[in-house]
């Protein structure tokens, strides 16, 4: 069901993620192939919640973070929609899905129904929930928005004329999100709790070799903090880029970095297949 068709674009979601009742702010709910990570290529139903506690400049789900929009859906309606697809895998993503209390209820209901669940999280929140795979994507310093890297200043290429367009001037926050993002993007206690509680993959969005020292430092800190081993095989390097053109610039050098450091490379199959189309 193309939930996003029904989204009230005039009604922003609560960006702090507070929500009441057994329902969730849903930005998209769709059936596709998992594009990233160790389950790349697996048919899955994607439940994309709205609202995020971070603001990566390159966010590929702009309407869950910078300009959150959603349709409010009761859990029963979400489950009905999931069950209408012939899939064994459900991916709960965002935004940051673990912001929402009701995400736990949804995961419990999916567990009761026998689904394999992946939760795609930025790693800043741990919840006690039945999660089969925690796909944890800690955000590096290179994700922090700056006045020069502010996605509110541009819109994606217009499908008619291919030109990028201004989003308008309502985008000045005097660096508030730059500071909040930088202060909150890494929570070592939450990261340790997540890797201890669940099967996991650590997925880093990499732009170039300048990101590697921070990844190595973060891994060293996490290996110190967590009571479970973190193998190099658990670490995935994913090229930054939400469009085919951008991925063409980043993927080869990220693949080379994966080989150099002994980590996994993960593609972004959905971008290869469908570029930046919604509901993919
Ligand atoms: S953490 Fe994820 S959803 Fe949130 S702003 Fe960053 S890329 Fe977007």
Tab-separated table of C-alpha atoms and ligand atoms in Angstrom:
chain	number	residue	atom	x	y	z
A	1	UNK	CA	0.000	0.000	0.000
A	2	UNK	CA	1.491	3.312	-0.974
A	3	UNK	CA	0.952	4.903	2.410
A	4	UNK	CA	2.910	7.929	1.363
A	5	UNK	CA	0.142	8.747	-1.108
A	6	UNK	CA	-2.090	9.314	1.882
A	7	UNK	CA	0.415	11.282	3.893
A	8	UNK	CA	-0.733	14.638	5.074
A	9	UNK	CA	2.195	16.684	3.853
A	10	UNK	CA	0.935	19.661	5.810
A	11	UNK	CA	1.248	17.856	9.128
A	12	UNK	CA	4.795	17.427	10.349
A	13	UNK	CA	5.525	14.518	12.636
A	14	UNK	CA	6.826	15.239	16.099
A	15	UNK	CA	10.538	15.319	15.375
A	16	UNK	CA	11.416	14.331	18.910
A	17	UNK	CA	9.541	11.104	18.313
A	18	UNK	CA	7.051	11.342	21.146
A	19	UNK	CA	3.882	9.538	20.203
A	20	UNK	CA	0.825	8.442	22.113
A	21	UNK	CA	-1.305	5.351	21.697
A	22	UNK	CA	-0.766	2.070	19.882
A	23	UNK	CA	0.032	3.495	16.528
A	24	UNK	CA	2.955	4.902	14.639
A	25	UNK	CA	3.667	7.841	12.337
A	26	UNK	CA	4.251	6.047	9.059
A	27	UNK	CA	6.059	7.797	6.249
A	28	UNK	CA	6.074	4.817	3.897
A	29	UNK	CA	4.947	1.179	4.003
A	30	UNK	CA	5.954	-0.809	0.953
A	31	UNK	CA	7.229	-4.102	-0.424
A	32	UNK	CA	10.645	-4.191	-2.022
A	33	UNK	CA	14.063	-5.840	-1.863
A	34	UNK	CA	16.354	-5.161	1.043
A	35	UNK	CA	19.040	-3.066	-0.598
A	36	UNK	CA	21.755	-3.015	2.041
A	37	UNK	CA	23.660	-5.246	4.400
A	38	UNK	CA	23.882	-8.987	4.912
A	39	UNK	CA	20.275	-9.516	3.759
A	40	UNK	CA	20.651	-7.495	0.539
A	41	UNK	CA	18.343	-8.867	-2.109
A	42	UNK	CA	15.801	-10.429	0.288
A	43	UNK	CA	12.143	-9.527	-0.453
A	44	UNK	CA	10.895	-7.561	2.530
A	45	UNK	CA	8.106	-5.310	3.704
A	46	UNK	CA	9.456	-1.943	4.788
A	47	UNK	CA	7.778	0.044	7.545
A	48	UNK	CA	9.308	3.511	7.579
A	49	UNK	CA	8.454	5.554	10.645
A	50	UNK	CA	8.713	9.316	10.705
A	51	UNK	CA	10.834	11.276	13.153
A	52	UNK	CA	14.551	11.207	13.885
A	53	UNK	CA	16.735	12.500	16.687
A	54	UNK	CA	19.589	13.264	14.252
A	55	UNK	CA	19.920	15.335	11.081
A	56	UNK	CA	22.499	13.848	8.712
A	57	UNK	CA	23.120	16.238	5.848
A	58	UNK	CA	22.937	13.340	3.382
A	59	UNK	CA	19.780	11.770	4.842
A	60	UNK	CA	18.156	9.656	2.142
A	61	UNK	CA	14.775	9.808	3.896
A	62	UNK	CA	14.455	13.583	4.148
A	63	UNK	CA	10.726	13.375	4.907
A	64	UNK	CA	11.362	11.417	8.094
A	65	UNK	CA	13.970	13.767	9.516
A	66	UNK	CA	14.423	17.268	8.118
A	67	UNK	CA	10.818	17.689	7.029
A	68	UNK	CA	8.954	14.823	8.675
A	69	UNK	CA	5.611	13.841	7.220
A	70	UNK	CA	3.459	10.851	7.951
A	71	UNK	CA	0.128	9.128	8.058
A	72	UNK	CA	-0.815	7.973	11.547
A	73	UNK	CA	-1.558	4.240	11.472
A	74	UNK	CA	-2.877	1.981	14.195
A	75	UNK	CA	-0.815	-1.157	14.754
A	76	UNK	CA	-3.603	-3.418	13.486
A	77	UNK	CA	-3.688	-1.533	10.196
A	78	UNK	CA	0.096	-1.769	9.876
A	79	UNK	CA	-0.033	-5.518	10.508
A	80	UNK	CA	-2.863	-5.985	7.997
A	81	UNK	CA	-0.836	-4.183	5.360
A	82	UNK	CA	2.294	-6.216	6.123
A	83	UNK	CA	0.336	-9.471	5.925
A	84	UNK	CA	-1.068	-8.509	2.523
A	85	UNK	CA	2.413	-9.099	1.066
A	86	UNK	CA	4.017	-12.495	0.535
A	87	UNK	CA	7.132	-11.787	2.576
A	88	UNK	CA	8.809	-13.404	5.567
A	89	UNK	CA	10.996	-10.407	6.350
A	90	UNK	CA	9.968	-7.051	7.752
A	91	UNK	CA	12.325	-4.094	7.969
A	92	UNK	CA	11.440	-1.441	10.524
A	93	UNK	CA	13.258	1.683	9.473
A	94	UNK	CA	13.031	5.440	9.600
A	95	UNK	CA	13.865	8.034	10.597
A	96	UNK	CA	14.834	6.464	13.880
A	97	UNK	CA	12.211	3.774	14.574
A	98	UNK	CA	13.332	3.118	18.142
A	99	UNK	CA	12.241	6.615	19.150
A	100	UNK	CA	8.704	5.304	19.325
A	101	UNK	CA	7.334	3.199	22.195
A	102	UNK	CA	4.895	1.551	19.799
A	103	UNK	CA	7.760	0.155	17.721
A	104	UNK	CA	8.265	-2.361	20.529
A	105	UNK	CA	4.612	-3.428	20.338
A	106	UNK	CA	4.858	-3.780	16.576
A	107	UNK	CA	8.011	-5.892	16.864
A	108	UNK	CA	6.352	-8.108	19.457
A	109	UNK	CA	3.338	-8.628	17.194
A	110	UNK	CA	5.586	-9.453	14.244
A	111	UNK	CA	7.553	-11.901	16.377
A	112	UNK	CA	4.326	-13.660	17.382
A	113	UNK	CA	3.464	-14.012	13.701
A	114	UNK	CA	6.835	-15.565	12.861
A	115	UNK	CA	8.367	-12.749	10.847
A	116	UNK	CA	12.088	-12.130	10.689
A	117	UNK	CA	12.589	-8.515	11.708
A	118	UNK	CA	15.398	-6.142	10.904
A	119	UNK	CA	15.520	-2.817	12.688
A	120	UNK	CA	17.539	-0.116	10.979
A	121	UNK	CA	18.747	2.251	13.681
A	122	UNK	CA	21.291	4.997	14.105
A	123	UNK	CA	22.465	3.272	17.287
A	124	UNK	CA	21.558	5.978	19.784
A	125	UNK	CA	18.621	4.132	21.408
A	126	UNK	CA	18.331	0.631	22.855
A	127	UNK	CA	14.945	-0.977	23.389
A	128	UNK	CA	14.048	-4.323	24.915
A	129	UNK	CA	12.268	-5.801	21.911
A	130	UNK	CA	12.310	-8.965	19.789
A	131	UNK	CA	14.687	-7.930	17.006
A	132	UNK	CA	16.246	-10.583	14.765
A	133	UNK	CA	18.821	-8.286	13.179
A	134	UNK	CA	19.853	-4.892	14.485
A	135	UNK	CA	21.258	-2.997	11.532
A	136	UNK	CA	23.161	-0.305	13.350
A	137	UNK	CA	24.453	2.685	11.442
A	138	UNK	CA	26.473	4.957	13.749
A	139	UNK	CA	26.793	8.385	12.265
A	140	UNK	CA	30.291	9.720	11.655
A	141	UNK	CA	31.478	13.304	11.940
A	142	UNK	CA	31.125	13.591	8.181
A	143	UNK	CA	27.335	13.269	8.603
A	144	UNK	CA	27.000	16.486	10.597
A	145	UNK	CA	25.138	19.260	8.783
A	146	UNK	CA	26.842	22.604	8.367
A	147	UNK	CA	25.720	25.828	6.692
A	148	UNK	CA	27.538	24.593	3.592
A	149	UNK	CA	25.958	21.125	3.817
A	150	UNK	CA	22.314	21.809	4.560
A	151	UNK	CA	19.810	19.728	2.584
A	152	UNK	CA	17.112	22.313	3.260
A	153	UNK	CA	18.813	24.499	0.721
A	154	UNK	CA	18.137	22.133	-2.144
A	155	UNK	CA	15.506	19.788	-3.457
A	156	UNK	CA	16.250	16.630	-5.423
A	157	UNK	CA	16.504	16.958	-9.153
A	158	UNK	CA	13.145	17.792	-10.636
A	159	UNK	CA	11.860	14.890	-12.687
A	160	UNK	CA	10.757	17.228	-15.454
A	161	UNK	CA	13.838	19.322	-16.024
A	162	UNK	CA	16.599	17.690	-13.994
A	163	UNK	CA	17.430	20.894	-12.158
A	164	UNK	CA	17.857	21.146	-8.429
A	165	UNK	CA	15.530	23.635	-6.834
A	166	UNK	CA	15.631	25.742	-3.722
A	167	UNK	CA	13.558	24.469	-0.813
A	168	UNK	CA	13.041	28.048	0.245
A	169	UNK	CA	14.330	30.230	3.007
A	170	UNK	CA	12.648	28.645	6.034
A	171	UNK	CA	15.827	26.848	6.907
A	172	UNK	CA	17.758	28.983	9.321
A	173	UNK	CA	18.182	27.550	12.802
A	174	UNK	CA	21.451	29.252	13.716
A	175	UNK	CA	23.277	25.963	13.767
A	176	UNK	CA	20.920	24.331	16.268
A	177	UNK	CA	20.828	21.028	14.412
A	178	UNK	CA	24.550	21.108	13.748
A	179	UNK	CA	25.104	21.229	17.513
A	180	UNK	CA	22.372	18.725	18.430
A	181	UNK	CA	23.459	16.238	15.798
A	182	UNK	CA	27.103	16.463	16.810
A	183	UNK	CA	26.240	16.068	20.515
A	184	UNK	CA	23.931	13.083	20.041
A	185	UNK	CA	25.211	11.092	17.085
A	186	UNK	CA	27.250	8.613	19.174
A	187	UNK	CA	25.957	7.009	22.379
A	188	UNK	CA	28.465	4.343	23.360
A	189	UNK	CA	26.232	2.860	26.072
A	190	UNK	CA	23.357	2.429	23.613
A	191	UNK	CA	25.669	0.962	20.982
A	192	UNK	CA	27.073	-1.553	23.462
A	193	UNK	CA	23.580	-2.527	24.631
A	194	UNK	CA	22.438	-3.080	21.055
A	195	UNK	CA	25.347	-5.318	20.033
A	196	UNK	CA	25.050	-7.287	23.279
A	197	UNK	CA	21.319	-7.852	22.896
A	198	UNK	CA	20.895	-8.692	19.222
A	199	UNK	CA	22.429	-10.255	16.176
A	200	UNK	CA	23.815	-7.166	14.513
A	201	UNK	CA	25.623	-5.529	11.666
A	202	UNK	CA	27.498	-2.258	12.012
A	203	UNK	CA	26.944	-0.272	8.856
A	204	UNK	CA	28.995	2.849	8.259
A	205	UNK	CA	28.166	5.330	5.535
A	206	UNK	CA	31.561	6.197	4.066
A	207	UNK	CA	32.427	9.099	1.814
A	208	UNK	CA	36.165	8.618	1.518
A	209	UNK	CA	39.319	7.524	3.368
A	210	UNK	CA	39.025	10.451	5.779
A	211	UNK	CA	36.209	8.533	7.515
A	212	UNK	CA	38.374	5.515	8.371
A	213	UNK	CA	40.284	6.789	11.426
A	214	UNK	CA	36.991	7.655	13.132
A	215	UNK	CA	35.546	4.221	12.293
A	216	UNK	CA	38.615	2.500	13.721
A	217	UNK	CA	38.497	4.630	16.881
A	218	UNK	CA	34.792	3.979	17.343
A	219	UNK	CA	35.275	0.235	16.874
A	220	UNK	CA	38.086	0.211	19.424
A	221	UNK	CA	35.872	2.028	21.933
A	222	UNK	CA	32.921	-0.271	21.259
A	223	UNK	CA	35.043	-3.420	21.561
A	224	UNK	CA	36.166	-2.079	24.930
A	225	UNK	CA	32.630	-1.233	26.054
A	226	UNK	CA	30.730	-4.316	24.852
A	227	UNK	CA	30.752	-7.780	26.388
A	228	UNK	CA	30.467	-9.514	23.015
A	229	UNK	CA	33.036	-9.873	20.244
A	230	UNK	CA	32.756	-7.553	17.264
A	231	UNK	CA	34.284	-9.243	14.262
A	232	UNK	CA	35.556	-7.411	11.226
A	233	UNK	CA	32.867	-9.377	9.337
A	234	UNK	CA	30.242	-7.543	11.391
A	235	UNK	CA	31.459	-4.208	10.014
A	236	UNK	CA	30.043	-3.027	6.718
A	237	UNK	CA	31.229	-0.069	4.700
A	238	UNK	CA	28.483	1.450	2.582
A	239	UNK	CA	29.170	4.170	0.013
A	240	UNK	CA	27.544	7.521	0.693
A	241	UNK	CA	25.086	8.437	-2.020
A	242	UNK	CA	21.329	8.341	-2.516
A	243	UNK	CA	21.479	8.609	-6.318
A	244	UNK	CA	23.186	6.545	-9.013
A	245	UNK	CA	25.308	9.539	-10.005
A	246	UNK	CA	26.577	10.069	-6.476
A	247	UNK	CA	27.194	6.339	-5.916
A	248	UNK	CA	29.252	6.262	-9.094
A	249	UNK	CA	31.602	8.700	-7.375
A	250	UNK	CA	31.880	6.897	-4.028
A	251	UNK	CA	31.426	3.142	-4.420
A	252	UNK	CA	34.755	2.186	-5.986
A	253	UNK	CA	36.814	3.992	-3.390
A	254	UNK	CA	34.673	2.551	-0.577
A	255	UNK	CA	35.092	-0.950	-2.041
A	256	UNK	CA	38.855	-0.381	-2.080
A	257	UNK	CA	38.709	0.719	1.577
A	258	UNK	CA	36.779	-2.429	2.522
A	259	UNK	CA	39.511	-4.572	0.997
A	260	UNK	CA	42.276	-2.494	2.565
A	261	UNK	CA	40.826	-2.743	6.088
A	262	UNK	CA	39.257	-6.211	5.914
A	263	UNK	CA	35.681	-5.053	6.446
A	264	UNK	CA	32.650	-5.934	4.332
A	265	UNK	CA	31.441	-3.766	1.483
A	266	UNK	CA	27.704	-3.410	1.152
A	267	UNK	CA	26.011	-2.195	-2.011
A	268	UNK	CA	22.906	-0.030	-2.152
A	269	UNK	CA	20.913	-2.282	-4.457
A	270	UNK	CA	17.788	-0.143	-4.328
A	271	UNK	CA	19.733	2.847	-5.658
A	272	UNK	CA	21.303	0.717	-8.392
A	273	UNK	CA	17.882	-0.620	-9.341
A	274	UNK	CA	15.578	2.344	-8.827
A	275	UNK	CA	17.807	5.376	-8.242
A	276	UNK	CA	16.184	7.648	-5.633
A	277	UNK	CA	12.563	6.708	-6.306
A	278	UNK	CA	10.328	6.652	-3.226
A	279	UNK	CA	9.092	3.353	-1.783
A	280	UNK	CA	12.158	1.399	-2.867
B	1	LIG	S1	20.015	8.990	11.388
B	1	LIG	FE1	19.171	8.138	9.480
B	1	LIG	S2	17.071	8.950	9.329
B	1	LIG	FE2	18.166	10.174	10.894
B	1	LIG	S3	18.926	11.944	9.745
B	1	LIG	FE3	20.579	10.382	9.760
B	1	LIG	S4	20.291	9.205	7.831
B	1	LIG	FE4	18.377	10.373	8.230
